[in-house]
Coordinates of C-alpha atoms and ligand atoms in Angstrom, one line a residue:
Chain A
X1 CA 7.3 -10.3 36.6
X2 CA 6.1 -11.5 33.3
X3 CA 8.4 -12.4 30.4
X4 CA 7.9 -10.6 27.3
X5 CA 10.7 -12.2 25.2
X6 CA 12.9 -15.1 25.3
X7 CA 15.7 -15.4 22.9
X8 CA 17.7 -18.6 22.4
X9 CA 20.8 -19.3 20.3
X10 CA 20.1 -16.5 17.8
X11 CA 22.7 -16.5 15.0
X12 CA 23.2 -14.8 11.9
X13 CA 25.9 -15.4 9.3
X14 CA 26.3 -13.3 6.0
X15 CA 27.8 -15.6 3.1
X16 CA 27.9 -19.0 2.4
X17 CA 29.2 -20.3 5.8
X18 CA 31.3 -23.4 6.3
X19 CA 32.1 -26.0 8.8
X20 CA 35.0 -23.9 10.2
X21 CA 32.9 -20.5 10.5
X22 CA 32.3 -20.8 14.4
X23 CA 35.5 -21.9 15.7
X24 CA 37.5 -19.4 13.5
X25 CA 35.4 -16.4 14.7
X26 CA 34.6 -14.7 18.0
X27 CA 36.4 -12.9 20.6
X28 CA 39.3 -15.6 20.8
X29 CA 39.7 -15.4 17.0
X30 CA 39.5 -11.5 17.3
X31 CA 37.4 -11.2 14.2
X32 CA 33.8 -12.1 13.0
X33 CA 35.0 -12.9 9.4
X34 CA 35.7 -16.5 8.6
X35 CA 39.1 -16.9 7.1
X36 CA 38.0 -20.0 5.3
X37 CA 35.0 -18.9 3.5
X38 CA 34.8 -15.1 4.0
X39 CA 31.5 -15.1 5.8
X40 CA 30.5 -12.7 8.4
X41 CA 29.4 -14.4 11.6
X42 CA 27.4 -11.2 12.8
X43 CA 26.1 -12.8 15.7
X44 CA 26.2 -16.3 17.2
X45 CA 24.4 -18.0 20.0
X46 CA 22.9 -14.9 21.5
X47 CA 20.4 -15.6 24.3
X48 CA 18.7 -13.4 26.7
X49 CA 15.2 -12.9 28.4
X50 CA 13.4 -9.5 28.6
X51 CA 10.6 -8.9 31.0
X52 CA 7.6 -6.5 31.0
X53 CA 8.6 -2.9 31.5
X54 CA 12.3 -3.7 31.6
X55 CA 15.0 -2.0 29.3
X56 CA 17.8 -4.2 28.4
X57 CA 21.0 -2.8 27.0
X58 CA 23.0 -4.3 24.1
X59 CA 26.5 -2.9 24.1
X60 CA 29.8 -3.5 22.3
X61 CA 31.8 -1.9 19.8
X62 CA 31.2 -1.0 16.3
X63 CA 30.7 -4.3 14.2
X64 CA 29.9 -6.5 17.3
X65 CA 26.5 -7.5 15.9
X66 CA 24.2 -5.0 18.2
X67 CA 22.1 -4.0 15.3
X68 CA 21.8 -7.5 13.9
X69 CA 20.4 -8.6 17.3
X70 CA 17.4 -6.2 17.0
X71 CA 17.0 -6.4 13.2
X72 CA 16.3 -10.1 13.1
X73 CA 13.7 -9.6 16.1
X74 CA 11.9 -6.9 14.3
X75 CA 12.0 -9.1 11.2
X76 CA 14.1 -6.7 9.1
X77 CA 16.3 -9.6 8.5
X78 CA 15.9 -13.4 8.9
X79 CA 18.5 -15.0 11.3
X80 CA 20.5 -18.0 10.3
X81 CA 19.4 -19.9 13.2
X82 CA 18.0 -19.6 16.7
X83 CA 14.6 -19.1 18.5
X84 CA 12.7 -16.2 20.0
X85 CA 9.4 -16.3 21.8
X86 CA 7.2 -13.3 22.2
X87 CA 4.7 -13.3 25.1
X88 CA 1.8 -11.2 24.5
X89 CA -0.9 -11.4 27.1
X90 CA -2.1 -14.8 27.1
X91 CA -0.6 -15.7 23.6
X92 CA 2.9 -16.6 22.6
X93 CA 4.5 -16.4 19.3
X94 CA 7.5 -18.3 18.0
X95 CA 8.7 -15.4 16.0
X96 CA 10.9 -17.2 13.3
X97 CA 8.3 -19.8 12.6
X98 CA 5.5 -17.3 11.5
X99 CA 4.8 -16.5 8.0
X100 CA 5.6 -13.2 6.4
X101 CA 2.3 -11.9 6.9
X102 CA 2.0 -13.0 10.6
X103 CA 5.5 -11.4 11.1
X104 CA 4.2 -8.1 9.6
X105 CA 1.3 -8.2 11.7
X106 CA 3.3 -8.3 14.9
X107 CA 5.4 -5.6 13.7
X108 CA 2.9 -3.3 12.9
X109 CA 0.7 -4.0 15.9
X110 CA 2.8 -5.3 18.7
X111 CA 6.4 -4.0 18.0
X112 CA 8.1 -0.7 17.5
X113 CA 11.5 0.2 16.2
X114 CA 13.4 3.3 16.5
X115 CA 16.5 3.5 14.1
X116 CA 19.6 5.6 14.3
X117 CA 18.9 6.8 10.8
X118 CA 15.4 8.4 10.7
X119 CA 15.2 7.8 6.9
X120 CA 14.6 4.1 7.9
X121 CA 12.1 4.6 10.3
X122 CA 10.1 7.6 8.6
X123 CA 8.9 8.3 5.2
X124 CA 10.1 11.7 4.5
X125 CA 7.9 12.4 1.7
X126 CA 4.6 12.4 4.0
X127 CA 4.0 14.5 6.9
X128 CA 5.0 13.9 10.5
X129 CA 1.3 13.2 11.2
X130 CA 0.9 11.2 8.1
X131 CA 3.8 8.8 9.3
X132 CA 1.8 8.2 12.5
X133 CA -1.3 7.8 10.6
X134 CA 0.2 5.0 8.6
X135 CA 0.8 2.9 11.4
X136 CA -2.6 3.6 13.0
X137 CA -4.0 3.0 9.5
X138 CA -2.1 -0.7 9.5
X139 CA -4.1 -1.5 12.5
X140 CA -7.3 -0.7 10.9
X141 CA -8.3 2.6 12.8
X142 CA -10.4 4.1 9.9
X143 CA -11.7 7.3 11.5
X144 CA -9.7 10.5 10.2
X145 CA -10.8 12.5 13.1
X146 CA -9.5 9.8 15.7
X147 CA -6.4 9.4 13.6
X148 CA -5.5 13.1 13.7
X149 CA -6.3 13.3 17.5
X150 CA -4.2 10.3 18.3
X151 CA -1.3 11.6 16.1
X152 CA -1.4 14.9 17.8
X153 CA -1.5 13.4 21.1
X154 CA 1.6 11.3 20.3
X155 CA 3.4 14.3 19.0
X156 CA 2.6 16.3 21.9
X157 CA 3.7 13.3 24.3
X158 CA 7.1 13.2 22.5
X159 CA 7.3 17.1 22.5
X160 CA 7.1 17.9 18.9
X161 CA 5.6 21.2 18.4
X162 CA 1.8 20.7 17.0
X163 CA 2.3 23.3 14.5
X164 CA 4.6 21.0 12.8
X165 CA 2.2 18.1 12.7
X166 CA 1.6 18.7 8.9
X167 CA 5.2 19.2 8.0
X168 CA 7.5 16.9 6.3
X169 CA 10.1 15.4 8.6
X170 CA 12.9 15.9 6.1
X171 CA 12.7 19.4 7.3
X172 CA 13.1 18.5 11.0
X173 CA 16.3 18.6 13.2
X174 CA 17.8 15.3 14.0
X175 CA 16.3 15.4 17.6
X176 CA 12.8 16.2 16.3
X177 CA 13.0 13.2 13.7
X178 CA 14.0 11.0 16.6
X179 CA 11.0 12.3 18.4
X180 CA 8.6 11.7 15.6
X181 CA 10.1 8.2 15.2
X182 CA 9.3 7.4 18.7
X183 CA 5.9 8.8 18.5
X184 CA 5.3 6.6 15.4
X185 CA 6.7 3.4 17.2
X186 CA 4.4 4.1 20.2
X187 CA 1.4 4.7 18.1
X188 CA -0.2 1.2 18.6
X189 CA 1.0 1.2 22.2
X190 CA 3.2 -1.8 21.7
X191 CA 4.4 -3.7 24.5
X192 CA 8.0 -4.1 22.8
X193 CA 10.1 -1.5 21.6
X194 CA 13.4 -1.6 20.1
X195 CA 15.7 1.4 20.1
X196 CA 19.0 1.2 17.9
X197 CA 21.5 4.0 18.6
X198 CA 18.6 6.7 18.8
X199 CA 20.7 9.4 20.3
X200 CA 24.2 8.8 18.2
X201 CA 24.9 11.8 16.5
X202 CA 22.7 14.3 18.4
X203 CA 24.0 17.1 20.4
X204 CA 24.3 16.2 24.1
X205 CA 21.5 18.6 25.3
X206 CA 19.1 17.1 22.8
X207 CA 20.4 13.6 23.7
X208 CA 19.6 14.1 27.4
X209 CA 16.1 15.1 26.6
X210 CA 15.4 12.3 24.4
X211 CA 16.9 9.6 27.0
X212 CA 14.5 11.6 29.5
X213 CA 11.5 11.0 27.1
X214 CA 12.5 7.0 26.8
X215 CA 12.5 6.8 30.5
X216 CA 9.3 8.5 31.0
X217 CA 7.6 6.5 28.5
X218 CA 8.8 3.2 30.0
X219 CA 7.6 4.4 33.6
X220 CA 4.3 5.4 32.0
X221 CA 3.5 2.5 29.7
X222 CA 5.6 -0.1 31.1
X223 CA 7.0 -0.7 27.4
X224 CA 9.8 -3.4 27.5
X225 CA 12.9 -2.1 25.3
X226 CA 15.8 -3.4 24.0
X227 CA 18.3 -0.6 23.7
X228 CA 21.3 -0.8 21.4
X229 CA 24.2 1.5 21.9
X230 CA 27.9 1.7 22.1
X231 CA 27.5 4.7 24.5
X232 CA 28.1 3.5 28.2
X233 CA 26.3 6.7 29.4
X234 CA 23.2 5.7 27.7
X235 CA 23.4 2.1 29.2
X236 CA 23.9 3.5 32.5
X237 CA 21.1 6.0 32.4
X238 CA 18.3 3.7 30.7
X239 CA 19.2 -0.1 31.4
X240 CA 18.6 -2.3 34.2
X241 CA 20.4 -5.2 32.6
X242 CA 22.8 -5.4 29.8
X243 CA 24.6 -7.8 27.5
X244 CA 28.0 -7.1 26.2
X245 CA 29.0 -8.2 22.8
X246 CA 32.1 -8.9 20.9
X247 CA 32.7 -10.2 17.5
X248 CA 29.2 -11.4 17.3
X249 CA 29.1 -13.2 20.6
X250 CA 27.8 -12.4 24.1
X251 CA 30.8 -12.0 26.4
X252 CA 29.1 -10.8 29.5
X253 CA 25.7 -10.3 30.8
X254 CA 24.0 -9.2 34.1
X255 CA 22.7 -6.3 35.9
X256 CA 24.0 -2.9 34.5
X257 CA 25.3 -1.5 37.7
X258 CA 27.2 -4.6 38.3
X259 CA 28.6 -4.8 34.7
X260 CA 29.8 -1.3 35.2
X261 CA 31.1 -1.4 38.6
X262 CA 32.7 -4.9 38.6
X263 CA 32.9 -6.1 34.9
X264 CA 34.2 -9.7 34.9
X265 CA 35.5 -10.0 31.3
X266 CA 38.6 -8.4 30.4
X267 CA 37.2 -6.8 27.4
X268 CA 34.4 -5.0 29.4
X269 CA 36.9 -3.9 32.0
X270 CA 38.9 -2.1 29.1
X271 CA 35.4 -1.0 27.6
X272 CA 34.6 0.6 31.0
X273 CA 37.9 1.9 32.0
X274 CA 38.0 3.9 28.7
X275 CA 34.7 5.4 29.4
X276 CA 35.5 6.8 32.6
Chain B
X1 CA -19.4 -20.5 -36.5
X2 CA -17.2 -19.6 -39.4
X3 CA -13.8 -18.7 -37.9
X4 CA -12.0 -17.3 -41.0
X5 CA -13.1 -14.0 -42.8
X6 CA -11.6 -11.8 -45.1
X7 CA -10.9 -8.1 -45.3
X8 CA -11.2 -6.0 -48.4
X9 CA -7.5 -6.6 -49.5
X10 CA -8.2 -10.5 -49.1
X11 CA -6.1 -11.0 -46.2
X12 CA -7.3 -13.7 -44.1
X13 CA -8.1 -12.8 -40.5
X14 CA -9.5 -15.1 -38.0
X15 CA -12.9 -13.8 -36.6
X16 CA -12.3 -11.4 -33.8
X17 CA -8.7 -10.8 -35.5
X18 CA -7.0 -12.9 -32.4
X19 CA -6.3 -16.5 -33.1
X20 CA -8.2 -19.1 -31.2
X21 CA -5.3 -19.9 -29.0
X22 CA -4.8 -16.1 -27.9
X23 CA -8.5 -15.9 -27.3
X24 CA -8.4 -18.9 -25.0
X25 CA -5.6 -17.5 -23.0
X26 CA -7.5 -14.4 -22.4
X27 CA -10.6 -16.1 -21.5
X28 CA -8.8 -18.2 -19.1
X29 CA -7.6 -15.0 -17.5
X30 CA -11.1 -13.6 -17.4
X31 CA -12.1 -16.7 -15.5
X32 CA -9.4 -16.5 -13.1
X33 CA -10.1 -12.5 -12.6
X34 CA -13.8 -13.6 -12.0
X35 CA -12.7 -16.2 -9.5
X36 CA -10.7 -13.6 -7.6
X37 CA -12.5 -10.4 -7.6
X38 CA -10.1 -7.4 -8.0
X39 CA -7.0 -9.7 -8.3
X40 CA -4.8 -8.4 -11.4
X41 CA -4.3 -11.5 -13.6
X42 CA -1.1 -11.4 -15.8
X43 CA -1.9 -12.4 -19.5
X44 CA 0.2 -12.5 -22.6
X45 CA -0.8 -9.2 -24.3
X46 CA -0.7 -9.5 -28.0
X47 CA 0.5 -6.9 -30.6
X48 CA -2.7 -5.2 -32.0
X49 CA -2.7 -3.1 -35.3
X50 CA -2.8 0.0 -33.2
X51 CA -0.6 1.6 -30.4
X52 CA -0.8 0.6 -27.0
X53 CA -2.6 3.1 -24.9
X54 CA -5.3 3.1 -27.5
X55 CA -7.3 0.5 -25.9
X56 CA -5.5 -2.6 -26.9
X57 CA -6.1 -4.2 -23.6
X58 CA -9.7 -3.7 -23.5
X59 CA -10.0 -4.5 -27.3
X60 CA -8.4 -8.0 -26.5
X61 CA -10.9 -8.6 -23.9
X62 CA -13.7 -7.3 -26.3
X63 CA -12.5 -9.6 -29.2
X64 CA -12.0 -12.8 -27.0
X65 CA -15.7 -12.4 -25.6
X66 CA -17.4 -11.5 -29.0
X67 CA -19.8 -14.2 -30.2
X68 CA -21.6 -14.3 -33.6
X69 CA -24.7 -12.7 -32.2
X70 CA -23.1 -9.9 -30.1
X71 CA -24.5 -6.4 -30.4
X72 CA -21.4 -4.3 -29.4
X73 CA -21.2 -0.6 -28.3
X74 CA -18.1 1.2 -28.0
X75 CA -17.5 4.6 -26.1
X76 CA -14.8 7.0 -25.4
X77 CA -15.3 9.4 -22.6
X78 CA -18.9 9.0 -22.8
X79 CA -19.3 9.4 -26.4
X80 CA -20.0 7.1 -29.3
X81 CA -18.7 9.4 -32.0
X82 CA -15.3 10.3 -30.8
X83 CA -12.5 9.4 -33.2
X84 CA -11.1 6.5 -30.9
X85 CA -14.7 5.1 -30.5
X86 CA -15.1 5.1 -34.2
X87 CA -11.9 3.6 -35.0
X88 CA -12.4 0.7 -32.5
X89 CA -15.9 0.1 -33.6
X90 CA -14.8 -0.1 -37.2
X91 CA -12.0 -2.4 -36.4
X92 CA -14.5 -4.8 -34.6
X93 CA -17.0 -4.5 -37.6
X94 CA -14.2 -5.3 -39.9
X95 CA -12.6 -8.3 -38.0
X96 CA -15.9 -9.7 -36.7
X97 CA -18.4 -10.2 -39.6
X98 CA -22.0 -10.7 -38.5
X99 CA -21.5 -8.9 -35.4
X100 CA -23.7 -5.8 -35.2
X101 CA -22.8 -2.5 -33.4
X102 CA -24.9 0.1 -31.6
X103 CA -24.9 3.2 -29.8
X104 CA -27.8 2.5 -27.5
X105 CA -26.8 1.3 -24.2
X106 CA -30.2 -0.6 -23.9
X107 CA -29.6 -2.7 -26.8
X108 CA -25.9 -3.9 -26.5
X109 CA -24.6 -7.0 -24.9
X110 CA -21.1 -5.9 -24.7
X111 CA -19.8 -2.5 -24.2
X112 CA -16.1 -1.3 -24.4
X113 CA -15.5 1.9 -22.9
X114 CA -12.8 4.2 -21.9
X115 CA -13.2 6.7 -19.1
X116 CA -17.0 6.2 -18.4
X117 CA -19.5 3.9 -17.2
X118 CA -23.1 4.4 -19.0
X119 CA -25.7 6.2 -16.9
X120 CA -28.2 3.7 -17.8
X121 CA -28.1 0.8 -15.3
X122 CA -26.5 -2.1 -16.9
X123 CA -28.2 -5.6 -16.9
X124 CA -27.2 -9.2 -16.2
X125 CA -27.1 -9.8 -20.0
X126 CA -24.4 -7.2 -20.7
X127 CA -20.6 -7.2 -20.1
X128 CA -18.8 -3.9 -19.6
X129 CA -15.1 -3.9 -20.8
X130 CA -13.1 -0.9 -19.4
X131 CA -9.7 0.1 -20.9
X132 CA -7.1 0.6 -18.4
X133 CA -3.7 2.6 -18.6
X134 CA -2.5 2.1 -15.1
X135 CA -3.9 -1.3 -13.3
X136 CA -2.1 -1.1 -10.0
X137 CA -3.4 1.5 -7.5
X138 CA -0.2 0.7 -5.2
X139 CA 2.1 2.0 -8.0
X140 CA 1.9 5.9 -6.5
X141 CA 3.1 4.6 -3.3
X142 CA 5.4 1.4 -4.0
X143 CA 7.7 1.5 -7.2
X144 CA 8.5 -2.5 -6.7
X145 CA 6.2 -4.9 -8.3
X146 CA 7.2 -7.5 -5.9
X147 CA 6.4 -5.5 -3.1
X148 CA 3.1 -4.5 -4.5
X149 CA 2.1 -8.1 -4.9
X150 CA 2.9 -8.8 -1.2
X151 CA 0.9 -5.7 -0.1
X152 CA -2.1 -6.9 -2.3
X153 CA -1.9 -10.4 -0.9
X154 CA -1.9 -9.0 2.6
X155 CA -4.4 -6.4 1.8
X156 CA -2.0 -3.9 3.1
X157 CA -3.3 -0.6 1.8
X158 CA -2.2 1.5 4.7
X159 CA 0.1 3.6 2.5
X160 CA -2.5 4.3 0.1
X161 CA -5.0 5.6 3.0
X162 CA -2.1 7.7 4.0
X163 CA -2.4 9.5 0.7
X164 CA -6.1 10.3 1.6
X165 CA -5.2 11.3 4.8
X166 CA -2.7 13.9 3.4
X167 CA -5.2 15.0 1.0
X168 CA -7.8 15.9 3.8
X169 CA -4.9 17.6 5.7
X170 CA -4.0 19.8 2.9
X171 CA -7.2 20.4 1.1
X172 CA -10.1 19.4 3.5
X173 CA -11.2 16.7 1.3
X174 CA -10.2 13.9 -0.7
X175 CA -9.2 15.2 -4.2
X176 CA -8.8 12.3 -6.3
X177 CA -11.0 12.9 -9.3
X178 CA -10.2 9.9 -11.5
X179 CA -9.0 6.2 -10.9
X180 CA -10.5 6.5 -7.3
X181 CA -8.9 3.4 -5.4
X182 CA -11.7 0.9 -4.6
X183 CA -11.8 -2.2 -2.6
X184 CA -13.4 -5.2 -4.3
X185 CA -15.2 -8.0 -2.2
X186 CA -13.4 -6.7 0.9
X187 CA -9.9 -7.5 -0.1
X188 CA -8.3 -6.4 -3.3
X189 CA -8.0 -2.8 -4.2
X190 CA -8.2 -1.9 -7.7
X191 CA -7.6 1.1 -10.0
X192 CA -10.9 1.2 -11.5
X193 CA -9.6 3.1 -14.7
X194 CA -9.8 6.7 -15.3
X195 CA -13.5 6.9 -14.6
X196 CA -14.9 9.7 -12.7
X197 CA -15.8 9.3 -9.0
X198 CA -19.5 9.6 -10.3
X199 CA -19.4 6.2 -11.8
X200 CA -17.5 4.4 -9.0
X201 CA -20.6 3.7 -7.3
X202 CA -21.9 1.8 -10.3
X203 CA -19.2 -0.8 -9.7
X204 CA -21.0 -1.9 -6.3
X205 CA -23.4 -4.8 -6.7
X206 CA -23.6 -4.3 -10.6
X207 CA -25.8 -6.6 -12.5
X208 CA -23.2 -6.7 -15.3
X209 CA -20.0 -8.2 -15.2
X210 CA -17.3 -5.6 -15.4
X211 CA -13.8 -6.4 -16.9
X212 CA -10.7 -4.5 -16.9
X213 CA -8.1 -4.8 -19.6
X214 CA -4.5 -3.1 -19.4
X215 CA -2.7 -4.0 -22.6
X216 CA 0.7 -2.2 -22.0
X217 CA 0.8 -3.7 -18.4
X218 CA -0.6 -7.0 -19.4
X219 CA -3.2 -7.3 -16.5
X220 CA -6.8 -8.3 -16.7
X221 CA -9.1 -7.8 -13.4
X222 CA -12.8 -8.2 -12.8
X223 CA -15.8 -7.1 -10.7
X224 CA -18.2 -9.8 -11.1
X225 CA -21.7 -9.3 -10.9
X226 CA -23.3 -8.3 -7.4
X227 CA -19.9 -7.9 -5.9
X228 CA -19.1 -5.3 -3.3
X229 CA -17.1 -2.4 -4.4
X230 CA -16.1 0.4 -1.8
X231 CA -14.3 3.3 -2.5
X232 CA -11.6 4.0 0.0
X233 CA -12.7 6.4 2.5
X234 CA -12.6 7.2 6.3
X235 CA -15.5 6.3 8.3
X236 CA -16.0 10.3 9.2
X237 CA -15.1 11.4 5.9
X238 CA -17.1 9.4 3.4
X239 CA -16.6 9.0 -0.4
X240 CA -18.5 11.6 -2.3
X241 CA -19.4 11.9 -6.0
X242 CA -18.7 15.1 -8.0
X243 CA -20.8 18.1 -6.9
X244 CA -22.9 19.6 -10.0
X245 CA -24.7 22.3 -8.1
X246 CA -24.4 25.9 -9.0
X247 CA -23.5 28.9 -6.9
X248 CA -27.2 28.9 -5.7
X249 CA -27.0 25.4 -4.7
X250 CA -29.2 24.1 -7.5
X251 CA -28.5 21.1 -9.5
X252 CA -26.9 22.1 -13.1
X253 CA -28.9 20.6 -15.9
X254 CA -27.8 19.4 -19.1
X255 CA -28.1 22.3 -21.7
X256 CA -29.1 19.8 -24.3
X257 CA -31.6 17.3 -22.7
X258 CA -32.3 19.2 -19.4
X259 CA -31.2 15.9 -17.4
X260 CA -30.4 16.9 -13.7
X261 CA -29.0 13.4 -12.5
X262 CA -26.3 12.6 -15.1
X263 CA -22.5 13.4 -15.1
X264 CA -22.0 16.5 -17.0
X265 CA -19.2 17.6 -19.1
X266 CA -18.3 21.5 -19.0
X267 CA -18.0 23.6 -22.0
X268 CA -17.1 27.0 -22.8
X269 CA -19.4 28.8 -25.3
X270 CA -18.1 31.4 -27.7
X271 CA -19.2 34.2 -25.4
X272 CA -17.0 33.0 -22.7
X273 CA -19.8 31.7 -20.4
X274 CA -20.1 27.9 -19.3
X275 CA -22.3 25.5 -20.2
X276 CA -23.0 21.8 -19.4
X277 CA -24.1 18.7 -21.1
X278 CA -24.4 15.1 -20.4
X279 CA -21.2 13.3 -20.8
X280 CA -22.9 10.3 -21.9
X281 CA -24.3 10.9 -25.5
X282 CA -26.5 7.9 -25.7
X283 CA -28.2 9.1 -22.5
X284 CA -28.6 12.5 -23.5
X285 CA -30.2 11.4 -26.6
X286 CA -32.5 9.1 -24.7
X287 CA -33.5 12.0 -22.3
X288 CA -34.2 14.3 -25.4
X289 CA -36.4 11.5 -27.0
X290 CA -38.4 11.1 -23.9
X291 CA -38.8 14.9 -23.4
X292 CA -40.0 15.2 -27.1
X293 CA -42.5 12.1 -26.8
X294 CA -44.2 13.8 -23.6
X295 CA -44.2 17.0 -25.5
X296 CA -45.9 15.6 -28.5
X297 CA -48.5 13.5 -26.6
X298 CA -51.8 15.1 -26.4
X299 CA -52.4 15.8 -22.7
Ligands
ATP301 N1 23.8 -7.0 5.0 C1 25.1 -7.3 5.5 N2 26.0 -8.1 4.8 C2 27.1 -8.5 5.2 N3 27.7 -8.0 6.3 C3 26.7 -7.4 7.2 C4 25.5 -6.9 6.8 N4 24.9 -6.3 7.9 C5 25.9 -6.3 8.8 N5 27.0 -7.0 8.4 C6 28.2 -7.2 9.2 O1 27.8 -7.7 10.4 C7 28.7 -7.3 11.6 C8 27.7 -6.9 12.5 O2 26.8 -5.7 12.1 P1 26.0 -4.9 13.0 O3 25.5 -4.0 12.2 O4 25.0 -5.7 13.9 O5 27.0 -4.3 14.2 P2 27.0 -3.1 15.2 O6 27.4 -3.7 16.4 O7 25.5 -2.6 15.1 O8 28.1 -2.0 14.8 P3 27.6 -0.4 14.7 O9 27.8 0.0 16.2 O10 28.8 0.2 13.8 O11 26.2 0.1 14.4 C9 29.5 -6.4 11.0 O12 30.8 -6.9 10.8 C10 28.9 -5.9 9.5 O13 29.9 -5.3 8.7
MG302 MG1 24.5 -0.7 14.7
ZN303 ZN1 33.5 -20.2 7.1
ZN304 ZN1 -28.2 15.7 -21.8

């Protein structure tokens, strides 16, 4: 199996930071807030690999740093330290040593992101089709007819009614907004997709259909994904491997089945037990 | 060159109104603008004795470029006789003694214009200065100037292109009538000022240097001679200029000179019917003279 992503020692501290930040935070300290300088150690020393076509879960309670992991990898935020290598066919990119333009190019062409809040992933003032067109135009597709065909095909694939291609997504239901976001993320057929709590807050039946869609896409396109969620049901359904986070640190990592059947860390045991 | 001159009240003005330091600064910005075609160069826009929005940006360019042998033409929406054009021309005559003004496009060396590019093709010995109210074409999609700068730097115009996409979706065509976003030399997209689409192709491979001045926004940019200027469009929905055909598909003619290949202004006559006339008044006069000459000459 080909490696897509290699993350090593990824850290993000909000605030000035001080020499005691790291020893004063984390699962043992039971906080991510440094009592000495007031900085938030959102994540520290996060490492993992992701392989072609694989779905990796990132789980943990609210504030444990899950979103921060994907935000740094998608260049929404710069990490404080750490390294990430993206392997793209024959090329490899050292993500955090690229300049802003190179990062933007990767973001637009080779990565996709689906946010919990569709407001972050979609421009609500342009049509659903226009949102997808924007991503295609970023990758220099300049043929109106081709753009339109592709936008329609993507919306059809994500089961958005074609009669709504020219409607503003702000008038869509939450589930449909997520489908448009997924269609947009897939527009350039990226080998790597980040999904941050994409079903949180949706009705259960709507959730189930979107999760099915994600699985189908993974099987059809062999897209590698990092799925962030605090929902163990989502982890169980989608992911093959997972990492468990607490106060910014990875406390457990392994095959999802193993983690859920036989959690090693006391915190994970409680987490799994409470979800049963 | 006699740098000082006097108006009737006896107040001393520098030739060209601006002091030499201010002119140098504008000229430096112009040189930079020429070196980076389409890039908006910031400059310290001076207070002029007229409200911003009355062409002060263009005027500062004009005054910085005027030499003693200059022949200057000022037009507003194609006309040399509109109040604005007349006022600007008077101001130039008053502050630049020795400089001559003209309405003839063929005779001038420097043109300051608002909303039009003359119909008569410009030549290498001419400079066109266009007055610009809104220099940044990205302002419609991005409110933050910092972000716009990054977008320009990376030639990221996808959000502008989405506007065109949405236009075609809604109206079946691109409906932008003025300020048509145009890519210069394959990189920077400019707002070419409120010229009609008709004039946009004249930016491409122009023999004359074309300068843009935005007084309020303090920006100068340029389309240097023989530079590529491409209106944004899709490969299968090409850019089109205004269509002046009537209901029968015939090209409308200027009611005054009969010209069938100029940009026409529409007027409503007293009887309520529509009539059309060249927007470029000098062009219209030229065509009229030509027609009279051919009529007057014995066959
Ligand atoms: N911009 C910021 N400035 C300061 N602190 C921040 C910022 N963004 C996140 N944090 C903090 O970093 C920590 C990790 O946040 P993150 O959003 O990654 O958590 P999460 O695991 O995704 O939580 P949730 O499940 O609630 O989405 C939290 O304590 C959060 O308050
Ligand atoms: Mg989160
Ligand atoms: Zn600290
Ligand atoms: Zn005419």
